[in-house]
Coordinates of C-alpha atoms in Angstrom, one line a residue:
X10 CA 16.6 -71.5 -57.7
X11 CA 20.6 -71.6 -56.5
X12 CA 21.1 -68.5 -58.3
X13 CA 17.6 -66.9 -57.7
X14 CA 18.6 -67.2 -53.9
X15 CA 20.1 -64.0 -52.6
X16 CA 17.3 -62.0 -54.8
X17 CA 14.8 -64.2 -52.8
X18 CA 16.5 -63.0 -49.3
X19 CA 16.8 -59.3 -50.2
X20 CA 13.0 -59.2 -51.3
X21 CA 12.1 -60.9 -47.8
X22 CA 14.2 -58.2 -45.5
X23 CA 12.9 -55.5 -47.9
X24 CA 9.6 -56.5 -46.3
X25 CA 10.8 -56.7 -43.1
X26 CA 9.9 -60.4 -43.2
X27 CA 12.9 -61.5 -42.0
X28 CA 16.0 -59.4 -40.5
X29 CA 19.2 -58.5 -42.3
X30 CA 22.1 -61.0 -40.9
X31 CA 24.5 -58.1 -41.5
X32 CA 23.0 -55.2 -39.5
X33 CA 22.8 -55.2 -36.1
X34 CA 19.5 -54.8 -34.5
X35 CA 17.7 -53.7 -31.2
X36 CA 16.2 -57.3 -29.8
X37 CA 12.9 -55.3 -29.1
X38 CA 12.9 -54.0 -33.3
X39 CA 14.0 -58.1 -33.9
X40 CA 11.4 -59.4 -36.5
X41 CA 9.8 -63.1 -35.8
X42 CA 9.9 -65.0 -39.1
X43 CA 6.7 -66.5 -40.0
X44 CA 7.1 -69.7 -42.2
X45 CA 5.7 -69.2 -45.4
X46 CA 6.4 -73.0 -47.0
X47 CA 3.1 -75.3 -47.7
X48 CA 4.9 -78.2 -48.2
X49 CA 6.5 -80.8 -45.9
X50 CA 9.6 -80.2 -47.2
X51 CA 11.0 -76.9 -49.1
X52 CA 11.2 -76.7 -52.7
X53 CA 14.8 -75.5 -52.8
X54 CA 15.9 -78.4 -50.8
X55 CA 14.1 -80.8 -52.3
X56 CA 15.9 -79.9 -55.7
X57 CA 19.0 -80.1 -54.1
X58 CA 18.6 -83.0 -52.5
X59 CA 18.0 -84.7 -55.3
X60 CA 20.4 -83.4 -57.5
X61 CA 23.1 -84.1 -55.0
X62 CA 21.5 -87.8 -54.1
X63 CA 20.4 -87.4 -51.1
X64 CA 17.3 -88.6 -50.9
X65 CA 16.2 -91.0 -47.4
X66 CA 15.0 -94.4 -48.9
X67 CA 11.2 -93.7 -47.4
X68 CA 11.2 -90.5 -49.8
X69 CA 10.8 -92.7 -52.7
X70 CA 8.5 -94.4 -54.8
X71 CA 8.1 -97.5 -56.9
X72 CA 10.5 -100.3 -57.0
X73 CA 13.4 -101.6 -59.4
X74 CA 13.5 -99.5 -62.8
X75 CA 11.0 -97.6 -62.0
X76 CA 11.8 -96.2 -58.8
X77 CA 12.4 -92.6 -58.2
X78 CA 12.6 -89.6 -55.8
X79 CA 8.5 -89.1 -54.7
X80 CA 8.8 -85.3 -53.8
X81 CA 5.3 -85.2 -52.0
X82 CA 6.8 -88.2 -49.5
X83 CA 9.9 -85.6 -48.8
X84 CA 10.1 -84.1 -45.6
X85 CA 12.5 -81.6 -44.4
X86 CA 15.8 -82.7 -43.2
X87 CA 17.0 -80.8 -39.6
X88 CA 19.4 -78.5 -40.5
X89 CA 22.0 -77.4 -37.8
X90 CA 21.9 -73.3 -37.1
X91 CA 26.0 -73.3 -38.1
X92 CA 28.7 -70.6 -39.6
X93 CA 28.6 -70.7 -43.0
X94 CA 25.3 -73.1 -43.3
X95 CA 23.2 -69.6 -44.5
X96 CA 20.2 -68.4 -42.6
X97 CA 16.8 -70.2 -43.2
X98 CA 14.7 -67.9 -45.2
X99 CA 10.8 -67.7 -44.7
X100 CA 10.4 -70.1 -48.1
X101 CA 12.5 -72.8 -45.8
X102 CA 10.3 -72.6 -42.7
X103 CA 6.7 -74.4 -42.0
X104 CA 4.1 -72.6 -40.3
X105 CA 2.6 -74.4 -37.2
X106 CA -0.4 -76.1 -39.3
X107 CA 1.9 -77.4 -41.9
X108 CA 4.3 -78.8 -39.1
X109 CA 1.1 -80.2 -37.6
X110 CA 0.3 -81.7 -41.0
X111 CA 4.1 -83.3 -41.4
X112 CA 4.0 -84.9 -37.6
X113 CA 0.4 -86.7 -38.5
X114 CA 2.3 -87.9 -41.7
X115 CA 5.6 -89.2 -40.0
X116 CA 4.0 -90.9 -36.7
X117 CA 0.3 -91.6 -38.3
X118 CA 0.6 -92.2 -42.3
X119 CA 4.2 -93.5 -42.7
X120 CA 3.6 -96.0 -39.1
X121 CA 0.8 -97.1 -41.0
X122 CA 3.0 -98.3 -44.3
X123 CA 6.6 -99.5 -42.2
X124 CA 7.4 -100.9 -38.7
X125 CA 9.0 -98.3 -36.1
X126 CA 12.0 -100.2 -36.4
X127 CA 12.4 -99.5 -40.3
X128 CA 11.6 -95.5 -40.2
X129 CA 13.0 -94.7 -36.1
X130 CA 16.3 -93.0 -37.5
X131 CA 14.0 -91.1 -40.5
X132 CA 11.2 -90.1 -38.2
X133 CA 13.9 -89.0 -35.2
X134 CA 15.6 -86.4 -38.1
X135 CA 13.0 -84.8 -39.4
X136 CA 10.8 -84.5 -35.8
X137 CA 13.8 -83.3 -34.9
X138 CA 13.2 -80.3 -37.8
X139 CA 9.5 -80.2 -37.2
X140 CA 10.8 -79.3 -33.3
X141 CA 13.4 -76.7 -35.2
X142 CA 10.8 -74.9 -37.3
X143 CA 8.8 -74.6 -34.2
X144 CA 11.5 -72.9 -31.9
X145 CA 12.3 -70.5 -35.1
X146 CA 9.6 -69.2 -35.5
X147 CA 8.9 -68.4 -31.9
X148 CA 5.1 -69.2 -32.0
X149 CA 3.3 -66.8 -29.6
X150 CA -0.6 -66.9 -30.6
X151 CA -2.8 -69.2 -28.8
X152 CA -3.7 -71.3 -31.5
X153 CA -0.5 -71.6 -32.7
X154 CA 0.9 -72.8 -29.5
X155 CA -1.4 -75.5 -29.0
X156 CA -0.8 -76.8 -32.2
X157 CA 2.6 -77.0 -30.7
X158 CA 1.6 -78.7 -28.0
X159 CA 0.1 -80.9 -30.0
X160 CA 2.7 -82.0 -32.1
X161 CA 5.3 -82.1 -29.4
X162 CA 3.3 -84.5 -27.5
X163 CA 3.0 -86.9 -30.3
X164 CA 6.5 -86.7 -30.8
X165 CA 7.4 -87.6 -27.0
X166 CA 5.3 -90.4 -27.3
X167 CA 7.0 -91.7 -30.0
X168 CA 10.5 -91.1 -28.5
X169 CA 9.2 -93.0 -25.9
X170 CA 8.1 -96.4 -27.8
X171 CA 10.9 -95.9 -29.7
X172 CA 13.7 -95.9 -26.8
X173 CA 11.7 -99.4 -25.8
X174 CA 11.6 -101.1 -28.6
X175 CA 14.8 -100.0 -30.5
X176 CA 17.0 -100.7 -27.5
X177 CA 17.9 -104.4 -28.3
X178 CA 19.3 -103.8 -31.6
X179 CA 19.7 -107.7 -32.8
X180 CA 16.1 -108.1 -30.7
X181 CA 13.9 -106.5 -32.9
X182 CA 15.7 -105.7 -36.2
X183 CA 17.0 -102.4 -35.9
X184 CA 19.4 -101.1 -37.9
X185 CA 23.2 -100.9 -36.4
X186 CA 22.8 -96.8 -36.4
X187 CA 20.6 -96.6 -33.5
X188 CA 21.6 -94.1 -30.9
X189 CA 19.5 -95.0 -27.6
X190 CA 21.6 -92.1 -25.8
X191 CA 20.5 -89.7 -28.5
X192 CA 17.1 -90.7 -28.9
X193 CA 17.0 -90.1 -24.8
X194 CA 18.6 -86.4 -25.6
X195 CA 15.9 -85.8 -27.5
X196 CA 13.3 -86.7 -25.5
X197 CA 14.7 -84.8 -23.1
X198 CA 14.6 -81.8 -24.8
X199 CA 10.9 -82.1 -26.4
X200 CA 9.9 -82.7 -22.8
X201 CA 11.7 -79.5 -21.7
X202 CA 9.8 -77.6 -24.8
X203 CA 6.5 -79.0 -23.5
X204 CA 7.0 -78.1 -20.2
X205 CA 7.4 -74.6 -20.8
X206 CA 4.7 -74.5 -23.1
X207 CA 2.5 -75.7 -20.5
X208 CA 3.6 -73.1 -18.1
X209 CA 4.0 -70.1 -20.7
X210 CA -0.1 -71.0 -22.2
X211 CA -1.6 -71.6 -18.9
X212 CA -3.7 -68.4 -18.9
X213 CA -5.5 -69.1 -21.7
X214 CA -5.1 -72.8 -22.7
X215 CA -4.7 -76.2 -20.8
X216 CA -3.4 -79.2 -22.5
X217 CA -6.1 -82.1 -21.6
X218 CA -2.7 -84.6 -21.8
X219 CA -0.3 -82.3 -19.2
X220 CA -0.6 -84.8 -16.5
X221 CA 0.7 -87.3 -18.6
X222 CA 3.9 -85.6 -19.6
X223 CA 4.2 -84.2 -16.0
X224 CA 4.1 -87.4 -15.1
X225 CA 6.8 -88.4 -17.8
X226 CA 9.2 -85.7 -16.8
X227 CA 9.2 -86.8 -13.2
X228 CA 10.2 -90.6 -14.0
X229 CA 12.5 -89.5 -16.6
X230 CA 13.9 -86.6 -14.5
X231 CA 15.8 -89.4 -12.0
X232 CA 18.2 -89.5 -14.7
X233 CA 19.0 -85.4 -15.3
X234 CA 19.7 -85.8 -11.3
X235 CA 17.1 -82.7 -10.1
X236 CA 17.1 -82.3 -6.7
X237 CA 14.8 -79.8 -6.7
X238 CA 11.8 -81.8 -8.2
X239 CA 9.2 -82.0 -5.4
X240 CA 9.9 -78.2 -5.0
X241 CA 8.7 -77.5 -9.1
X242 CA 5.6 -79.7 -8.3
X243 CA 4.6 -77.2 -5.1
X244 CA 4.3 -74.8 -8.1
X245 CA 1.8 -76.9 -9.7
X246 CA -2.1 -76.3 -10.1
X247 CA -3.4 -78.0 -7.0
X248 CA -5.7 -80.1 -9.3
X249 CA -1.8 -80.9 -11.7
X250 CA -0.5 -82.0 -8.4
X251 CA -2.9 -84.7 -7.4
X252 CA -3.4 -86.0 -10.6
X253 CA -3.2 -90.2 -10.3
X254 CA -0.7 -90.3 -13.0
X255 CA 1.4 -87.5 -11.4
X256 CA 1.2 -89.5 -8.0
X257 CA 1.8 -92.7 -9.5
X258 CA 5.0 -91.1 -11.3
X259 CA 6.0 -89.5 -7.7
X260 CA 5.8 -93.0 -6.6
X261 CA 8.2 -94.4 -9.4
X262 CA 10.6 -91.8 -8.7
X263 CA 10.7 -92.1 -4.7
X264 CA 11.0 -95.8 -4.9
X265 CA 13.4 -95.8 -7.2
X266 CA 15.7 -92.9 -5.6
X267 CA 18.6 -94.1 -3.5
X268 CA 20.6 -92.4 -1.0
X269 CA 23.9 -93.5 -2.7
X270 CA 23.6 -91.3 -6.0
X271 CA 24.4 -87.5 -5.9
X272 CA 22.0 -85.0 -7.4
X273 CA 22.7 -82.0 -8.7
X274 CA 24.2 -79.9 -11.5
X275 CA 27.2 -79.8 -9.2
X276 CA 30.4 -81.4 -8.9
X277 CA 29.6 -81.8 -5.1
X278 CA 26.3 -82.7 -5.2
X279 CA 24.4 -83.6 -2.7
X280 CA 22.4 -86.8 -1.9
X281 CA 18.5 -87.4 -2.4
X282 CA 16.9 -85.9 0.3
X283 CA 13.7 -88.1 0.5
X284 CA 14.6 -91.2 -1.3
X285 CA 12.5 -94.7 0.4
X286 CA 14.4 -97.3 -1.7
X287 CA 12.0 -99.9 -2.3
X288 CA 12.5 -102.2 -5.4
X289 CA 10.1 -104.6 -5.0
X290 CA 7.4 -102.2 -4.7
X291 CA 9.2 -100.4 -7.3
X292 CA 8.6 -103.5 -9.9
X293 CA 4.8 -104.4 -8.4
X294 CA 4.2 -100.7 -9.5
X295 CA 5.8 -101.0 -12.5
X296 CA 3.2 -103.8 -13.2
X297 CA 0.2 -102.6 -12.3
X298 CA -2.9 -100.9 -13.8
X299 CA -1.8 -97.3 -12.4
X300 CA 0.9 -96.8 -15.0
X301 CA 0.2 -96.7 -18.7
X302 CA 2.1 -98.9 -21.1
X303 CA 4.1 -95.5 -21.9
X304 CA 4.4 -94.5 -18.5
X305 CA 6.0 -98.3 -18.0
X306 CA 8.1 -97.5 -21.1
X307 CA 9.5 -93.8 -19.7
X308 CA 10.2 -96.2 -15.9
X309 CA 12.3 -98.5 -17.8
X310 CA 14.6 -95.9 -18.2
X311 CA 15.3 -96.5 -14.4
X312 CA 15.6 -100.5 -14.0
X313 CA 19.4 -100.5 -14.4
X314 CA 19.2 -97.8 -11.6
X315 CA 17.1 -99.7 -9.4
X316 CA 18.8 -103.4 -10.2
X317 CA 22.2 -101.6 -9.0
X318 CA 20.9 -100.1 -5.6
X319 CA 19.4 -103.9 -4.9
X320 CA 22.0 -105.7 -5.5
X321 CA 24.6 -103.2 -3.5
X322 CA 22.0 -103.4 -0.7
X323 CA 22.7 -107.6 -0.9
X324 CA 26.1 -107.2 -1.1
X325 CA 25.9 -104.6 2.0
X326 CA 23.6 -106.6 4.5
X327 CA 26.4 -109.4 4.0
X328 CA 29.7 -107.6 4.2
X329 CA 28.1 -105.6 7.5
X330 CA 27.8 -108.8 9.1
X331 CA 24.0 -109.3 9.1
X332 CA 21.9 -112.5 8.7
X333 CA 22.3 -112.9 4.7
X334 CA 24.6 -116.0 4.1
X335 CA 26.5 -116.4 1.2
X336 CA 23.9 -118.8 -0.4
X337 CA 20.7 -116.8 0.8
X338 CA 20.1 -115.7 -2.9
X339 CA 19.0 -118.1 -5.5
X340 CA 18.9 -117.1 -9.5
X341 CA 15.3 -117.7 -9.4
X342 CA 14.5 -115.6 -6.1
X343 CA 16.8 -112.6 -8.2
X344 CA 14.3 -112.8 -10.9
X345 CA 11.6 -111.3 -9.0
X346 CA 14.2 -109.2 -6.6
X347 CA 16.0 -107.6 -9.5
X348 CA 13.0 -107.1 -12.0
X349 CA 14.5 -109.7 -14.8
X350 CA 12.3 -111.9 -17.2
X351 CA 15.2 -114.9 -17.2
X352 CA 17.3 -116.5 -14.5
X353 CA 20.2 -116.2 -17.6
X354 CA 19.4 -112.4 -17.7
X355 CA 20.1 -112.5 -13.6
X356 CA 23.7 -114.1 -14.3
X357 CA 24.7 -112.0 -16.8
X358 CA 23.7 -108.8 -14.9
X359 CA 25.4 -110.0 -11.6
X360 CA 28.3 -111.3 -13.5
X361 CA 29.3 -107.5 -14.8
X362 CA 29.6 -106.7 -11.6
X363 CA 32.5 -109.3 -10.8
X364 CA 30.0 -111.5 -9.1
X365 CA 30.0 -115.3 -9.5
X366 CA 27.3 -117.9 -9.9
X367 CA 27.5 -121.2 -7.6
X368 CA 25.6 -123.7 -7.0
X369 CA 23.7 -125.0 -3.7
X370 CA 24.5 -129.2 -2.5
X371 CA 20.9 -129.7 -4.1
X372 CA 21.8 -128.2 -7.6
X373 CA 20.2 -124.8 -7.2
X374 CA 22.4 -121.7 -8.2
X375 CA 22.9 -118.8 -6.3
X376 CA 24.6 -115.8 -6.0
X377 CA 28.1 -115.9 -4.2
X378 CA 28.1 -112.6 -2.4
X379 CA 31.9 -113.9 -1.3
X380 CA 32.9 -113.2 -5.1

C-alpha cells in the first residue's frame, strides 16, 4: 500500500479528483475532494497503525492471549494539515454518510459498552477527525449539510457532558490526560461550525435543534468576551429570537455579566454595556425548569465568573463604608450567595482569594471581609 501510494495520488489528479499540490491553481478551477472511504477509518492507516503499534486500547478486541487489533472498531485518528505530513487523498477521506455512521458509533454504540469517563480522550480525537473530514471536503449540497448539522450537534452535546463530568479528575475517575481547556477549545469551535451552518442552509433547511445551540453559544459566548452579541441576535429570525431557550440563555448571560470585565477582541476593551449583575437570580435560574440539564452544563462554564463578581461586590459594600460588618456573612448564608453545594467548598473558594475564615462569639463562622 506504502509503495502503491504515489501511483494512487497521480491516478486521483489524473481524474481531476483531487488537485495537484505542485501546480498552482485558479481558486475558481480549485477541485473539492469528495471522500471516497466506506469505512470508519482508512485502510492505509489502519495498516499502519498497526504495524507501527498504534492502536487506541478501545480499537481492540478480546482479552489476554487472545487479544488483538479489531479493524472494524478502528476509527480515524485527526491528523494535523502540516509540512511534510502529505496531503489526504480521496481514499483517506469519509463522505458525510459515513462520518454520520462513525459519530452514531463513537457517542451511541461505544457509550453504550464504556463510561464517558473511560473513552472522553478517544471520542474527543477522532470527533475531532470526523469535524476535519467535514471542513475538507467542503460539503455544499443540502443533504449533505444537514447531515453535518447532524453530527456536529451530537458532538457539541457530548463536549458539553463531557466538560461537566470530566472536570473533577480524582471525582469521577478520569484519567490524569484530561484537558478541560481543550475540550472547551473544541466546543468552541464545533459551535462556531454550527453556527455558520445554520446561517449558510437557511434558505432551504432549518435545523429543528438551532434554538438550542443558539442558546448554547450565547451562555458560552460570556467567556470569548463578545461585545457585540445582542447585536448578532437582531439578525435573527424573529421566531429564533423569541425562542424560550434563547431568552432563558439571554437571561443567563445578562445576569451573569458584570461591569468589571472588559470585552472585546481588543487590548482596550471596553466594558459590558448592559450587564444587571444578579447572582442570586443567576443560581435560582440555573435551577429551574427553563434550562435543560445541558443548558445547566454549558452555564457552569460561568459559576467561577459569577462567584468572583459576588464576592468583590461583599468585599466592596464593606470597604465603601456601607452597612455590611465584618461578620455579616456566615459560611452557610455563602452557600446559597455564592452557588456552592458545601460550606467546606465556601472556605476553600474564599480562602484563594487571601480571605480568612473566623468564627462568631456563638461558634458560627464567617467570612472576615477585614482579611
Amino acid at each position: 500500500l506504502k509503495r502503491n501510494r504515489p501511483n494512487e495520488k497521480a491516478n486521483f489528479i489524473a481524474k481531476r479528483l483531487m488537485s495537484d499540490p505542485n501546480k498552482p491553481v485558479r481558486l475558481s478551477q480549485a477541485i473539492t475532494v469528495v471522500g471516497l472511504c466506506q469505512d470508519m477509518c482508512p485502510e492505509y492507516e489502519r495498516l499502519e497503525r498497526i504495524k507501527n503499534n498504534e492502536v487506541a486500547r478501545l480499537e481492540y478486541t478480546g482479552t489476554g492471549a487472545d487479544r488483538r487489533p479489531a479493524e472494524e472498531r478502528m476509527v480515524k485518528k485527526f491528523r494535523r494539515s502540516e509540512a511534510g505530513a502529505g496531503e489526504q487523498l480521496p481514499s483517506d477521506l469519509r463522505p458525510p454518510v459515513v462520518l454520520q455512521n462513525t459519530t452514531t458509533y463513537l457517542l451511541k454504540t461505544l457509550l453504550d459498552e464504556v463510561d464517558l469517563t473511560e473513552a472522553q480522550t478517544f471520542i474527543w480525537d477522532r470527533t475531532r477527525g470526523i469535524r476535519n473530514d467535514f471542513s475538507i471536503q467542503r460539503v455544499s449540497t443540502i443533504r449533505d449539510r444537514r447531515i453535518a448539522i447532524d453530527c456536529f450537534e451530537r458532538i457539541a452535546r457530548f463536549h458539553i457532558v463531557s466538560m461537566h463530568r470530566c472536570s473533577h479528575p480524582n471525582k469521577n475517575g478520569i484519567s490524569s490526560d484530561y484537558d478541560w481547556s481543550q475540550d472547551r477549545e473544541q466546543l468552541d469551535k464545533t459551535l462556531l461550525s454550527l453556527m455558520e451552518y445554520y446561517d449558510s442552509s437557511r434558505a432551504q433547511y432549518r435545523s429543528a435543534n438551532e434554538a438550542e445551540f443558539r442558546a448554547y453559544w450565547i451562555m458560552f459566548s460570556m467567556q470569548t468576551k463578545s461585545p457585540d452579541i445582542h447585536n448578532r441576535i437582531q439578525n435573527w429570525p424573529e421566531e429564533l429570537a423569541r425562542d424560550p431557550k434563547v431568552q432563558a440563555a439571554l437571561d443567563v448571560h445578562a445576569t451573569a455579566s458584570n461591569v468589571d470585565d472588559y470585552q472585546g477582541p481588543f487590548a482596550q476593551g471596553t466594558k459590558h454595556a448592559i450587564a444587571r449583575t444578579n447572582p442570586r437570580h443567576f443560581w435560582t435560574l440555573v435551577a429551574s425548569n427553563r434550562m435543560s440539564y445541558l443548558m445547566a452544563c454549558v452555564a457552569e462554564q460561568n459559576f467561577y465568573l459569577v462567584r468572583k463578581t459576588a464576592l468583590k461586590a461583599i468585599w466592596r459594600a464593606y470597604r465603601q463604608g456601607g452597612k455590611t460588618r465584618p461578620e455579616d456573612w456566615s459560611i452557610a448564608e455563602l452557600v446559597d450567595a455564592l452557588g456552592f453545594d458545601t460550606e467546606e467548598q465556601v472556605q476553600v473558594f474564599c480562602e484563594a482569594y487571601g480571605f480568612s475564615i473566623a468564627e462568631r462569639m456563638d461558634g458560627t463562622p464567617f467570612l472576615d471581609i477585614t482579611s
